[in-house]
Short mmCIF file of C-alpha atoms in Angstrom, two decimals:
data_model
loop_
_atom_site.label_atom_id
_atom_site.label_comp_id
_atom_site.label_asym_id
_atom_site.label_seq_id
_atom_site.Cartn_x
_atom_site.Cartn_y
_atom_site.Cartn_z
CA MET Z 1 -9.68 31.80 -21.93
CA THR Z 2 -7.70 30.24 -19.10
CA ASP Z 3 -6.07 26.83 -19.25
CA SER Z 4 -8.46 25.32 -16.70
CA SER Z 5 -11.58 26.44 -18.59
CA LEU Z 6 -10.09 25.15 -21.86
CA LEU Z 7 -9.35 21.79 -20.23
CA ARG Z 8 -12.89 21.64 -18.84
CA ARG Z 9 -14.36 22.31 -22.27
CA LEU Z 10 -12.13 19.70 -23.91
CA ARG Z 11 -13.05 17.15 -21.24
CA THR Z 12 -16.75 17.90 -21.73
CA LEU Z 13 -16.43 17.49 -25.50
CA ALA Z 14 -14.55 14.21 -25.04
CA VAL Z 15 -17.27 12.86 -22.73
CA LEU Z 16 -19.97 13.89 -25.21
CA ALA Z 17 -18.09 12.27 -28.12
CA VAL Z 18 -17.57 8.98 -26.27
CA THR Z 19 -21.18 8.92 -25.03
CA THR Z 20 -22.51 9.61 -28.52
CA GLY Z 21 -20.32 6.89 -29.99
CA VAL Z 22 -21.38 4.31 -27.43
CA LEU Z 23 -25.08 5.11 -27.75
CA ALA Z 24 -24.89 5.12 -31.54
CA GLY Z 25 -23.11 1.76 -31.48
CA CYS Z 26 -25.77 0.25 -29.21
CA GLY Z 27 -28.68 1.20 -31.41
CA ALA Z 28 -27.11 1.29 -34.84
CA GLY Z 29 -27.23 -1.12 -37.69
CA ARG Z 30 -29.31 -4.19 -38.28
CA ARG Z 31 -28.17 -6.09 -35.21
CA SER Z 32 -31.66 -6.32 -33.77
CA HIS Z 33 -33.06 -7.51 -37.09
CA ALA Z 34 -30.29 -10.10 -37.40
CA LEU Z 35 -31.31 -11.53 -34.04
CA GLY Z 36 -34.90 -11.84 -35.18
CA PHE Z 37 -36.44 -8.94 -33.23
CA ARG Z 38 -39.33 -7.32 -35.09
CA GLU Z 39 -41.88 -4.78 -33.95
CA GLY Z 40 -40.29 -4.56 -30.49
CA THR Z 41 -40.93 -8.16 -29.43
CA ALA Z 42 -38.67 -11.17 -29.27
CA PRO Z 43 -39.62 -14.11 -31.47
CA GLY Z 44 -41.64 -16.76 -29.70
CA SER Z 45 -42.32 -14.54 -26.71
CA GLY Z 46 -45.91 -14.27 -25.57
CA GLY Z 47 -45.23 -11.62 -22.92
CA LEU Z 48 -44.89 -11.98 -19.19
CA GLY Z 49 -46.64 -14.75 -17.35
CA THR Z 50 -48.45 -14.14 -14.08
CA LEU Z 51 -45.64 -15.40 -11.88
CA GLU Z 52 -43.04 -13.49 -13.89
CA ALA Z 53 -45.05 -10.27 -13.58
CA ILE Z 54 -45.48 -10.74 -9.82
CA GLY Z 55 -41.77 -11.40 -9.44
CA LEU Z 56 -40.81 -8.42 -11.58
CA PHE Z 57 -43.26 -5.84 -10.23
CA VAL Z 58 -43.77 -7.03 -6.62
CA LEU Z 59 -41.02 -9.31 -5.33
CA ILE Z 60 -37.99 -7.47 -6.72
CA PRO Z 61 -39.12 -4.00 -5.48
CA ALA Z 62 -40.13 -5.48 -2.12
CA THR Z 63 -36.73 -7.14 -1.79
CA VAL Z 64 -34.94 -3.88 -2.59
CA LEU Z 65 -37.14 -1.98 -0.13
CA LEU Z 66 -36.63 -4.50 2.67
CA THR Z 67 -32.87 -4.56 2.07
CA ILE Z 68 -32.63 -0.78 2.34
CA ALA Z 69 -34.86 -0.78 5.43
CA ALA Z 70 -32.68 -3.45 7.05
CA LEU Z 71 -29.51 -1.50 6.27
CA VAL Z 72 -31.02 1.57 7.95
CA TRP Z 73 -32.66 -0.20 10.90
CA LEU Z 74 -30.11 -2.83 11.95
CA PRO Z 75 -27.25 -0.53 13.09
CA GLY Z 76 -29.59 1.18 15.55
CA MET Z 77 -30.81 -2.15 16.84
CA VAL Z 78 -27.26 -3.41 17.35
CA ARG Z 79 -26.22 -0.30 19.28
CA GLY Z 80 -29.31 -0.35 21.49
CA ALA Z 81 -31.35 2.47 22.94
CA ARG Z 82 -29.60 5.48 24.41
CA TYR Z 83 -32.60 6.76 26.35
CA ARG Z 84 -32.93 5.08 29.73
CA PRO Z 85 -35.89 6.44 31.73
CA ALA Z 86 -34.83 4.91 35.04
CA LYS Z 87 -31.33 6.39 34.89
CA GLY Z 88 -32.35 10.05 34.97
CA TRP Z 89 -30.59 13.02 33.44
CA SER Z 90 -26.87 13.36 34.16
CA ALA Z 91 -25.91 16.29 31.91
CA SER Z 92 -25.48 19.81 33.23
CA PRO Z 93 -27.95 22.46 32.03
CA LEU Z 94 -26.99 24.44 28.93
CA TRP Z 95 -28.34 27.86 27.98
CA PHE Z 96 -28.24 28.32 24.20
CA GLY Z 97 -27.64 31.90 23.11
CA GLY Z 98 -27.26 33.08 26.69
CA PRO Z 99 -24.65 35.40 28.18
CA PRO Z 100 -21.11 34.18 28.90
CA ASP Z 101 -21.84 34.00 32.65
CA PRO Z 102 -25.46 32.82 33.03
CA ALA Z 103 -25.47 32.70 36.84
CA ALA Z 104 -24.39 36.35 37.13
CA ALA Z 105 -26.93 37.41 34.49
CA VAL Z 106 -29.79 35.76 36.39
CA GLU Z 107 -28.73 37.31 39.70
CA SER Z 108 -28.31 40.81 38.24
CA ALA Z 109 -31.63 40.80 36.36
CA SER Z 110 -34.37 43.00 37.78
CA ALA Z 111 -38.09 42.27 37.62
CA GLY Z 112 -38.71 45.31 35.40
CA GLU Z 113 -36.54 43.95 32.61
CA LEU Z 114 -38.57 40.79 32.19
CA VAL Z 115 -40.87 40.69 29.19
CA ARG Z 116 -43.66 38.20 29.49
CA GLY Z 117 -45.77 36.56 26.86
CA GLY Z 118 -44.91 37.07 23.26
CA ALA Z 119 -46.85 37.23 20.05
CA SER Z 120 -49.50 39.21 21.94
CA GLY Z 121 -49.72 36.60 24.67
CA SER Z 122 -50.40 37.49 28.28
CA TRP Z 123 -49.40 35.36 31.22
#
């Protein structure tokens, strides 16, 4: 076993030990009973009211959703649109996957080498 794999295993065991200790400490003992919690409810609590439920299940998720949407949408709005129809196209043509000298390849091509259609298409 190499030193790096031994260190990884020791680090993994340390993380597991600390995690187990923390989780056991959170749920151990009679702390919940000392605070008066029985049967999974807090004393004197009648559950969620209508406004509390709407806030918890509607308003909070909607706020999170709108915040994320704003963080995605606003930078594009600040920069503005890149496409300008009235300006026209100013870039030179680019042939992806073509030969190193496209102009010479087009001039030297003969009509017999052209294959038309594709996937059983006829043109």
